[in-house]
């Protein structure tokens, strides 16, 4: 078969991912698709995979993707004429600690809402299913009848056969040596077939090169942060294990196993993983590493405790191979910074299970512009510029691997490769005992532990002395020793926990919601309600668009009306063709032909790419500006002491003002439902501005405050969060954002906005100590209806609040049940927002 000179799409890599992408592109009707593979098909990582297909994952989208795979694989024999050896034996997932049981119940509850077949068993019931198991320590087991396993190489070949049937041409022994890029767009690939060279023109190229994807990406100057890590499993001699044996995951012992040739295949994760240190991954076909039994010892012993028969059985095979890991353990999918150049890589030991879903998502994304599922968590644009640092990617990936089976508690922070991006005021936050979280590399304050003391109304002093305490610390300890100061803050926090009052303990939410929590969050909310809170939101992503066509082009992609006078701020969404929300942001008209867009910390790269993809010239100015939000009824008094400018300009207006000696753009907006401003200044003034605001605000009872307080207050106001309450799968109409949609202009996605069959509803739980964290199932009339998009405790309204999409027609007063970790808690649908429904506190100047 002759290589063509041009193709509609070139897929690079003949592993399971590349074969699935090619198959799904063809299924969506694309012709002239070619796949190129440097060795024979599957000879990278796929051929030696253990073949497990386990559907239950910690994110909804990953689970949906694997559910799709598990539906597709048994049908492949019929669809493609090649049988991938599907064993639909079902799967058990064991829980041996109360925390793991709680996790299982949460996952089971979430699974119910998207139709994942599963049930919760006792240890004895699990043993009945698989008598080989020792279940003495098993407290519960999840049973997933749709799980199974198959032959990985046959799976890739079946997908390849299906692709070929639909017209895809596959070229093995064909190595990609170059990627041509013209004006930021991919235009073709250069190939080597032995000594022969060839080039193929194409404006769609998909990198599915497994552990070599980073290297292939660099041919076009793009960063695909995959880190090849070694992973190992063993196979025992046969001992009459029935082929009907279900697969087993034992996450507390970080092992998994299944039947193989009458024996058992045992795989395990280890706490001390090793990177495959090579400049040219997958250069050789079928790369395997020497067996490392000392490293596998712990996994083997754990497995032998679970299946005692293993102690009497010999190992006949060890497979130790490379797998592509990523900095956060999530896949890397989507379009790269080069237009038309896509990636599907970094499958972190579940690429086989996910491959069907990966092919579906990638093909929909390429062909239709956006996939059916919300894929932001896997979108390779989620990282910042630091994604090009291999030391950062390696540190993060090793951390992800070593914690692979650990319970992921919402709000719990990872520590690898931190701190990285810091606000100019970071040193002050550290001095004040900030509990930091990380987002897109930014260190952000979750709360100030020093606020956990008595409330201001009880005579407490903000931030254990606020600015004066901060200054005192600076004078005695020196700002250079920030690490030490931060450590000191942590110590203080531990001590503070020890000092928690009875009231604090009673206020701590039950279950998981109370794990990463502090009484400081409440104090910060109350201070913002009664006086003011000062929030560092420097990590906001800030994008600028200018030029004489800026307004016209923005009008086309924004659902809101932007044709307003300079100084106006508009809250708006960017929609896809289906009317789904691709971005949620504010747009400030700085001048006739200049606009600044402010979006979430993690969303800047994504939103900028969406805008560029729709013809806008976007400048990312995130690093140029610090941003502090001063919100609360005393905000006007506080800023008044620092500024001679008129501060009485209206809501959703922006003005250039001076604050002390600092030039500031003040935006009258809020995300907490209190009067005040987002104050932007050039970064180099940031520390000075923070100090000035702290000094001015402290006498008024202002407290420095963090993101957890913001999240509590925004729930009370019903402000939506993109990626949770609103996603590419939801429209503004369903989300209750119809007020932000312009009626008097056309824009992308408008024709898809129809009357909705469901709408986002606010729920108040009967038991205020039961607090949702997102993902909890919701039942209406006893039947599964939905799941919580986001939830939390509202300290100003003293209610446990949750949001969920419910059928249209559901009205305030209707009753539902919410499954909070296995317990069904009654809840009432209420009118929203719960706090200040007329928005008097926002729109009018404080009395
Ligand atoms: C020991 C082990 C056990 C595993 N067990 C499981 C499991 O039970 N279940 C599960 O779901 N997952 C499992 N995995 C993970 C799974 O095998 C991988 O996620 C999956 O195979 C990755 O497929 P891929 O197509 O991305 O990569 P690969 O299979 O590596 O395919 C990439 C292809 O790209 C080709 N390529 C690279 N560079 C070029 C170039 N320049 N030009 C042309 N071609 C190029 C390579 O030759 C290779 O064939 C396991 C992994 C390991 C290591």
mmCIF file with all atom_site columns, C-alpha atoms in Angstrom, residues 20 62 137 196 314 416 714:
data_model
loop_
_atom_site.group_PDB
_atom_site.id
_atom_site.type_symbol
_atom_site.label_atom_id
_atom_site.label_alt_id
_atom_site.label_comp_id
_atom_site.label_asym_id
_atom_site.label_entity_id
_atom_site.label_seq_id
_atom_site.pdbx_PDB_ins_code
_atom_site.Cartn_x
_atom_site.Cartn_y
_atom_site.Cartn_z
_atom_site.occupancy
_atom_site.B_iso_or_equiv
_atom_site.pdbx_formal_charge
_atom_site.auth_seq_id
_atom_site.auth_comp_id
_atom_site.auth_asym_id
_atom_site.auth_atom_id
_atom_site.pdbx_PDB_model_num
ATOM 1 C CA . UNK A 1 20  ? -9.636  3.753   18.732 1.00 0.00 ? 20  UNK A CA 1
ATOM 2 C CA . UNK A 1 62  ? -13.909 8.947   33.249 1.00 0.00 ? 62  UNK A CA 1
ATOM 3 C CA . UNK A 1 137 ? -10.921 -7.690  57.194 1.00 0.00 ? 137 UNK A CA 1
ATOM 4 C CA . UNK A 1 196 ? 13.017  6.278   2.800  1.00 0.00 ? 196 UNK A CA 1
ATOM 5 C CA . UNK A 1 314 ? 4.886   -20.064 42.029 1.00 0.00 ? 314 UNK A CA 1
ATOM 6 C CA . UNK A 1 416 ? 4.629   17.773  45.289 1.00 0.00 ? 416 UNK A CA 1
ATOM 7 C CA . UNK A 1 714 ? -21.282 32.095  46.561 1.00 0.00 ? 714 UNK A CA 1
#
